[in-house]
mmCIF file of C-alpha atoms in Angstrom:
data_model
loop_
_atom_site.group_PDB
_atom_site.id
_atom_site.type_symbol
_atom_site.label_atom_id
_atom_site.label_comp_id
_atom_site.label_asym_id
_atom_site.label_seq_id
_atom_site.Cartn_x
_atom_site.Cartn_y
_atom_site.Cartn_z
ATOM 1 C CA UNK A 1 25.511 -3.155 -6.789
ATOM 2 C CA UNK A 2 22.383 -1.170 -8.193
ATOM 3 C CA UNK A 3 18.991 -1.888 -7.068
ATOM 4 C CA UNK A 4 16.601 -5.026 -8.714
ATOM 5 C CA UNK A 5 13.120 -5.250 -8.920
ATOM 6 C CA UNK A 6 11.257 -8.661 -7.980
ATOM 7 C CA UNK A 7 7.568 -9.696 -8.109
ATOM 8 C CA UNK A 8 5.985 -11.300 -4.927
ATOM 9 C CA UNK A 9 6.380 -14.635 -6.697
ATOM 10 C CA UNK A 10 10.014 -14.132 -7.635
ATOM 11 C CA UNK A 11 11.875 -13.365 -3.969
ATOM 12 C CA UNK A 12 13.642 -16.893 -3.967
ATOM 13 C CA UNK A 13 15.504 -15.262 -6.775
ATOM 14 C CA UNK A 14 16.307 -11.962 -4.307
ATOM 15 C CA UNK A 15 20.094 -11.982 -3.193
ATOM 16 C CA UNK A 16 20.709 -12.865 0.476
ATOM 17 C CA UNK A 17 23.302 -10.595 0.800
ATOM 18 C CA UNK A 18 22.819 -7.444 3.313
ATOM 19 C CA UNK A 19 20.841 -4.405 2.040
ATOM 20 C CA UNK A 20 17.826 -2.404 1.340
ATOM 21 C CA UNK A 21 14.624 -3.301 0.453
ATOM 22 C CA UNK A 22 11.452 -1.510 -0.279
ATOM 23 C CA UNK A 23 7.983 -2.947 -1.100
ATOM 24 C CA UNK A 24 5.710 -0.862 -4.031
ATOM 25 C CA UNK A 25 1.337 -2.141 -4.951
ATOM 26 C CA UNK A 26 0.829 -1.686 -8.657
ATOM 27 C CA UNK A 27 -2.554 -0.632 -9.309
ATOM 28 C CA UNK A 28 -3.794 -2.582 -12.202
ATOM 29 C CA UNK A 29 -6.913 -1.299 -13.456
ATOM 30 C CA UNK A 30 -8.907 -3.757 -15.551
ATOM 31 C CA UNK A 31 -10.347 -3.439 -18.769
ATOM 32 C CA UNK A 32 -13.722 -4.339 -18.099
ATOM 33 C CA UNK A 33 -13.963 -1.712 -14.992
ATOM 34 C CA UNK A 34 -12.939 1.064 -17.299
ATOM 35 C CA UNK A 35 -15.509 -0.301 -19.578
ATOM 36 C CA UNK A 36 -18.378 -0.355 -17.472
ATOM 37 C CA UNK A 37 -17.352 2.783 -15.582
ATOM 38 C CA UNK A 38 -17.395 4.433 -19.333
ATOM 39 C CA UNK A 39 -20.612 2.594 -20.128
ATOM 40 C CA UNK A 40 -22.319 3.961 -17.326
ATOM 41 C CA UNK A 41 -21.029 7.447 -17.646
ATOM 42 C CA UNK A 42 -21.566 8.430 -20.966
ATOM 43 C CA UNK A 43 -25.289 6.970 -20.344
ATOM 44 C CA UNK A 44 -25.967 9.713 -17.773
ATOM 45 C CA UNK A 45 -26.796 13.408 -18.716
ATOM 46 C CA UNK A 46 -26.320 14.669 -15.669
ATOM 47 C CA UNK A 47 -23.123 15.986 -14.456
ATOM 48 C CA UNK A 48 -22.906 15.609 -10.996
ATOM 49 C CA UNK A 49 -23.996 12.303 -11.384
ATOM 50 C CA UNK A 50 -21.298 11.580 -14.033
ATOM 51 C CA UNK A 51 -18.827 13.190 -11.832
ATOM 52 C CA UNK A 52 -19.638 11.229 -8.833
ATOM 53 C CA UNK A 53 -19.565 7.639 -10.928
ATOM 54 C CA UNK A 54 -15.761 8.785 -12.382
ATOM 55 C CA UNK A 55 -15.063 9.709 -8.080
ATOM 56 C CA UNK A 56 -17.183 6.013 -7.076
ATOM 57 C CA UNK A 57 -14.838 4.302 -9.689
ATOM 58 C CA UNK A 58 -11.190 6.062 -8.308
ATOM 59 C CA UNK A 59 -11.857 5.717 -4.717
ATOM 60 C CA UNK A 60 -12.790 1.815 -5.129
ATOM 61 C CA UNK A 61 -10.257 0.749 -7.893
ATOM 62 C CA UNK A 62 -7.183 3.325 -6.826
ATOM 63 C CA UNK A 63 -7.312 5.382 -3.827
ATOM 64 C CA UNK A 64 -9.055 3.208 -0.989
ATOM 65 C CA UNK A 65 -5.743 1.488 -1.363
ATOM 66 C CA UNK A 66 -3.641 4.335 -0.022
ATOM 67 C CA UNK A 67 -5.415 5.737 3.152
ATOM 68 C CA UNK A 68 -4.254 6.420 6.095
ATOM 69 C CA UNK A 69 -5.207 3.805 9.224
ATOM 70 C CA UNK A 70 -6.909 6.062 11.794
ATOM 71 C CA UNK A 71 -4.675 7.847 14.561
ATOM 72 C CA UNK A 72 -5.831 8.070 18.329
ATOM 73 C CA UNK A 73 -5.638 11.738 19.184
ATOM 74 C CA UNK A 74 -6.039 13.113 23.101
ATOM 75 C CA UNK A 75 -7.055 16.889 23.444
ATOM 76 C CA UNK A 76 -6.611 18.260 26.521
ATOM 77 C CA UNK A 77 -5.720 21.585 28.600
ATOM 78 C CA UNK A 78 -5.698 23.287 31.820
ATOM 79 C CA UNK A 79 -9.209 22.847 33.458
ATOM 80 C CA UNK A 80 -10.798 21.704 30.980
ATOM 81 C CA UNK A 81 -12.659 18.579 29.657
ATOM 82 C CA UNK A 82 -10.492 16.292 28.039
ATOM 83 C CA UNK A 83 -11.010 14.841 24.422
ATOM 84 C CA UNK A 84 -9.816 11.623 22.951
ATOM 85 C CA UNK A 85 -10.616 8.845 20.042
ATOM 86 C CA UNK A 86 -9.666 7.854 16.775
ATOM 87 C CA UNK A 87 -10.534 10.105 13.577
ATOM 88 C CA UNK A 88 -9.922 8.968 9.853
ATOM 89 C CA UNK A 89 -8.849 9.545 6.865
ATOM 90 C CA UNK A 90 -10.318 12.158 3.994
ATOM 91 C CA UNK A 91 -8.406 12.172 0.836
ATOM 92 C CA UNK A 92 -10.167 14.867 -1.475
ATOM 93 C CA UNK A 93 -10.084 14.584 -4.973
ATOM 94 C CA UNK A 94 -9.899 17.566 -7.435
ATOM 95 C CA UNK A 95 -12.879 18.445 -8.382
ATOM 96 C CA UNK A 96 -11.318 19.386 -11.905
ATOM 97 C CA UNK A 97 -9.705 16.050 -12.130
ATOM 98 C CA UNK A 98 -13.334 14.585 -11.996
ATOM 99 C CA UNK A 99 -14.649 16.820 -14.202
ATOM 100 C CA UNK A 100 -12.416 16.337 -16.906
ATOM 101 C CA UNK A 101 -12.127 12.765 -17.067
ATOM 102 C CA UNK A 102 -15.990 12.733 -16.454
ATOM 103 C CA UNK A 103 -16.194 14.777 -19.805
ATOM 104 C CA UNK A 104 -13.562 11.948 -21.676
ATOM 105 C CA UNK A 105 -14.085 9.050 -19.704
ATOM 106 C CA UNK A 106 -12.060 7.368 -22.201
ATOM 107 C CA UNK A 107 -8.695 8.720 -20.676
ATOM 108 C CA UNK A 108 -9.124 6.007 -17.822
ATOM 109 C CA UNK A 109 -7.734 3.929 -20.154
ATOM 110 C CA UNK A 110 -4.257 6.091 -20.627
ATOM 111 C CA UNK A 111 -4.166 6.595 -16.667
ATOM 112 C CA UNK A 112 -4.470 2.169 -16.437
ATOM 113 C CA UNK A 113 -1.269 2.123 -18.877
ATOM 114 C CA UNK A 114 0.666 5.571 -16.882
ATOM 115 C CA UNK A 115 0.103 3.414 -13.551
ATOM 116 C CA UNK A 116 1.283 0.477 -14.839
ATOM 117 C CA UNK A 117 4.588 1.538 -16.483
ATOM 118 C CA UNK A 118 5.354 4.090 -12.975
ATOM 119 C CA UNK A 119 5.231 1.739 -10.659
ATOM 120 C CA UNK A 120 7.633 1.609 -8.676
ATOM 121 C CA UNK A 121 9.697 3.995 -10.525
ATOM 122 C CA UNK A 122 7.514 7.177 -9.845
ATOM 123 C CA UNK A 123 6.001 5.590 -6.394
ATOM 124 C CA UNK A 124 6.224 5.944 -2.972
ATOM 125 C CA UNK A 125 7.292 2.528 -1.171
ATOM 126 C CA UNK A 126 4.432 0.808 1.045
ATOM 127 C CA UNK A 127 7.165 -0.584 3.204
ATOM 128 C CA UNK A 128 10.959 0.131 3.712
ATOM 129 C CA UNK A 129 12.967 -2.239 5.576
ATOM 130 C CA UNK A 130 16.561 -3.105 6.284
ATOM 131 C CA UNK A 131 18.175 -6.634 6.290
ATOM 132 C CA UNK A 132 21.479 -8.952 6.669
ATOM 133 C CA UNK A 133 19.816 -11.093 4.301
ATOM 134 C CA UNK A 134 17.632 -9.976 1.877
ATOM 135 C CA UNK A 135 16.232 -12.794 0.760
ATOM 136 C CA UNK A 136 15.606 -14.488 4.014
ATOM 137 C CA UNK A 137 13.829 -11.529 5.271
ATOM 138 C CA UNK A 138 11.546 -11.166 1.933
ATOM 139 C CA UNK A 139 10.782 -14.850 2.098
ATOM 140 C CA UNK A 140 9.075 -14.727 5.617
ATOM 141 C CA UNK A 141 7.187 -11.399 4.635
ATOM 142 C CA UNK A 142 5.910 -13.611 1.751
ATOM 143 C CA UNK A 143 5.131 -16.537 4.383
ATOM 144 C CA UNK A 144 3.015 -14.044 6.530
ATOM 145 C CA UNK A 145 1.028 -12.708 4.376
ATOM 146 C CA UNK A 146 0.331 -15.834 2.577
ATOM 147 C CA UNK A 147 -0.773 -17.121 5.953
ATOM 148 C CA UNK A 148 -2.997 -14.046 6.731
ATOM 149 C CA UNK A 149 -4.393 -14.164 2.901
ATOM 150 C CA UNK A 150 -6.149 -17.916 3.312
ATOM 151 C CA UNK A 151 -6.959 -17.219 6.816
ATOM 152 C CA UNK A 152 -8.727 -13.669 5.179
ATOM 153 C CA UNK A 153 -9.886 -15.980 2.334
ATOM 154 C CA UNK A 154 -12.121 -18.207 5.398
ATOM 155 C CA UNK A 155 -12.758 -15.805 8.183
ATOM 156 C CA UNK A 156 -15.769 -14.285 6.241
ATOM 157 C CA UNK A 157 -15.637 -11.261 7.732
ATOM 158 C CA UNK A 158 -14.483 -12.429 10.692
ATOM 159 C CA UNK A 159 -12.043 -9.918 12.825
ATOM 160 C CA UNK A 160 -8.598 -11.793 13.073
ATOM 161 C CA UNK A 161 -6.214 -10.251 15.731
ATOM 162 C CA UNK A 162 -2.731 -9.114 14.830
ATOM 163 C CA UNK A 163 -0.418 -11.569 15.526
ATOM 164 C CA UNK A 164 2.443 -11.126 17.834
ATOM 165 C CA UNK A 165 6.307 -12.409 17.005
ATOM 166 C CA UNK A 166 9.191 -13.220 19.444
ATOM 167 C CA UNK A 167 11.141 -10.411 18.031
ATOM 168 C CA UNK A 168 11.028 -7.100 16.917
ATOM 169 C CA UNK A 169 11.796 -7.966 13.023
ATOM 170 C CA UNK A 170 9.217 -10.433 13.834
ATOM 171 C CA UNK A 171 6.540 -8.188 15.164
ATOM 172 C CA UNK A 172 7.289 -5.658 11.983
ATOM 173 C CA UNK A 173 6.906 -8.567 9.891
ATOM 174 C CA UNK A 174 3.626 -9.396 11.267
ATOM 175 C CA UNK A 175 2.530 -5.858 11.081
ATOM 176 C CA UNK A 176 3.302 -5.363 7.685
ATOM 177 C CA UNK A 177 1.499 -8.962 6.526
ATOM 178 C CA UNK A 178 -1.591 -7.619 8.413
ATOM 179 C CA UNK A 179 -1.694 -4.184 6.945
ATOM 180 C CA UNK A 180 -1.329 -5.962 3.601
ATOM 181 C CA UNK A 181 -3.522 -8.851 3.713
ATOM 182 C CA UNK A 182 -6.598 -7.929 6.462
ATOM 183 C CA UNK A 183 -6.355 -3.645 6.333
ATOM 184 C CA UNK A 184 -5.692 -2.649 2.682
ATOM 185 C CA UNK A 185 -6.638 -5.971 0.908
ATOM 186 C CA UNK A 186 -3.592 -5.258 -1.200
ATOM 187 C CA UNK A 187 -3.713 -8.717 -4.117
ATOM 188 C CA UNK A 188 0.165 -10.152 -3.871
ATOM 189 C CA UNK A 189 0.494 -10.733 -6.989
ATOM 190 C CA UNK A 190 0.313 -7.063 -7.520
ATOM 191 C CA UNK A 191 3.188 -6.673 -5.033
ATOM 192 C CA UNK A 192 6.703 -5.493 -6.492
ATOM 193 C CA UNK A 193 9.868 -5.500 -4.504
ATOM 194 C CA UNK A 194 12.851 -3.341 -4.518
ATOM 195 C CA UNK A 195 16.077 -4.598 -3.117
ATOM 196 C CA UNK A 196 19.699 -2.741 -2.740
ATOM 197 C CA UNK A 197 22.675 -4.867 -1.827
ATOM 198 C CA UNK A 198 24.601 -2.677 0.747
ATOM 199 C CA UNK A 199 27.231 -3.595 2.777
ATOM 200 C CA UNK A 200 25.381 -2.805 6.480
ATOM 201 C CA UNK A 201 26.418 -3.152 9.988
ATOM 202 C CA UNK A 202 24.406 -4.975 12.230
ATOM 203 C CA UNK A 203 25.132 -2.130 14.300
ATOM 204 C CA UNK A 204 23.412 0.646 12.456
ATOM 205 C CA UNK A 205 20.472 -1.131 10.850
ATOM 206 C CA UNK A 206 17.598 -0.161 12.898
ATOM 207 C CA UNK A 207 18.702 3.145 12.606
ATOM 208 C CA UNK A 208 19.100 3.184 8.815
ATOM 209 C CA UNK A 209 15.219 1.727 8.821
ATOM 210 C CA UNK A 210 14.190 4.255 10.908
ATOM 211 C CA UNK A 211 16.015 7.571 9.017
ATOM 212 C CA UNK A 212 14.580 5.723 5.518
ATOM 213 C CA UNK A 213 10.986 5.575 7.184
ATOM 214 C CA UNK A 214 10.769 9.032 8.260
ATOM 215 C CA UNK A 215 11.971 10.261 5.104
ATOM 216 C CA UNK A 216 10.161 8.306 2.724
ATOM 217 C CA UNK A 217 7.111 7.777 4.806
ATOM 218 C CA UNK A 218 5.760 4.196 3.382
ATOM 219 C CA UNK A 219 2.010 3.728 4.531
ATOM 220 C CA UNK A 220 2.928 0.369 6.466
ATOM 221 C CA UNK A 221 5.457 -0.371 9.158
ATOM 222 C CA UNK A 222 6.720 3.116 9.679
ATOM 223 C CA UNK A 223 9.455 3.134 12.935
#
């Protein structure tokens, strides 16, 4: 009964048994990004600029991926104006970090083949979810979002509404296919999932999804 991995392409092959699943992105950095990002550093004297090429390179290729969505915050108090809207995001990056792979821009290659081999292992989960059937469950997360990734592929920038199931595993399905396909832009193929045969009570499984969320915190469908 231990856990097995599966690529997006491979769920058929998931047991439809009850249990625990978890979804993980592996960032795959490509050759010819760390090329060019090295090309154009090491053609730069200055510094700051090299710094903020080696910063350009890890927020588009690695952590745009893992924002936060904006929250909706309301200030308020006792006779006084009252304050409300939606703020985002601002990951900071060591400044050290940058410096030092500014200085060796070749170890972007050793950080593509780190990311690769820890993930999932050494990851945190983009999505934990509970099921009577695993595989049933992973196959209609893989139905959504290949829905919402041709209908990304032809909107052209078009804003497509989330869609709304009949259910609530439905509407967390949804959810999580939006966040995946029109938020984060996340590539399936890059998508790995983690199942857990356990035998679960119908009973207790919203609950069990909901301790595993606010423990493990997963960037999409938290409960």
């Amino acid at each position: 009964m231990g856990t097995r991995n599966f690529r997006f392409s491979e769920v058929t092959s998931a047991p439809n048994a009850p249990g625990v699943y978890s979804w993980y992105y592996r960032i795959e950095l490509t050759d010819k990004d760390i090329a060019k990002c090295i090309e154009d550093v090491e053609l730069e004297t200055s510094f700051e600029v090299r710094d903020d090429l080696v910063r350009s390179f890890l927020e588009t290729h690695l952590f745009q991926y893992y924002k936060e969505t904006p929250y909706f915050i309301a200030l308020s108090g006792q006779l006084k104006p009252k304050y409300e809207g939606f703020i985002d995001h601002r990951s900071e990056v060591s400044s050290s970090l940058i410096r030092r792979l500014s200085a060796t821009p070749h170890n972007l290659y050793e950080l593509k083949r780190t990311l690769k081999l820890a993930i999932p292992l050494f990851a945190s989960p983009i999505y934990i979810g509970v099921a009577m059937r695993l595989r049933e469950r992973l196959l209609q997360h893989v139905r959504l979002i290949d829905q919402l990734q041709h209908l990304r592929a032809s909107a052209a920038g078009d804003i497509y509404p989330l869609p709304k199931g009949e259910t609530e595993d439905e509407n967390r399905d949804h959810k999580f296919a939006y966040e995946v396909s029109m938020v984060r832009g996340f590539r399936p193929s890059s998508l790995i999932v983690n199942t857990l045969e356990l035998p679960i009570d119908d009973s207790i499984r919203y609950d069990l999804e909901n301790v595993l969320n606010r423990i493990n915190y997963p960037l999409c469908g938290r409960n």
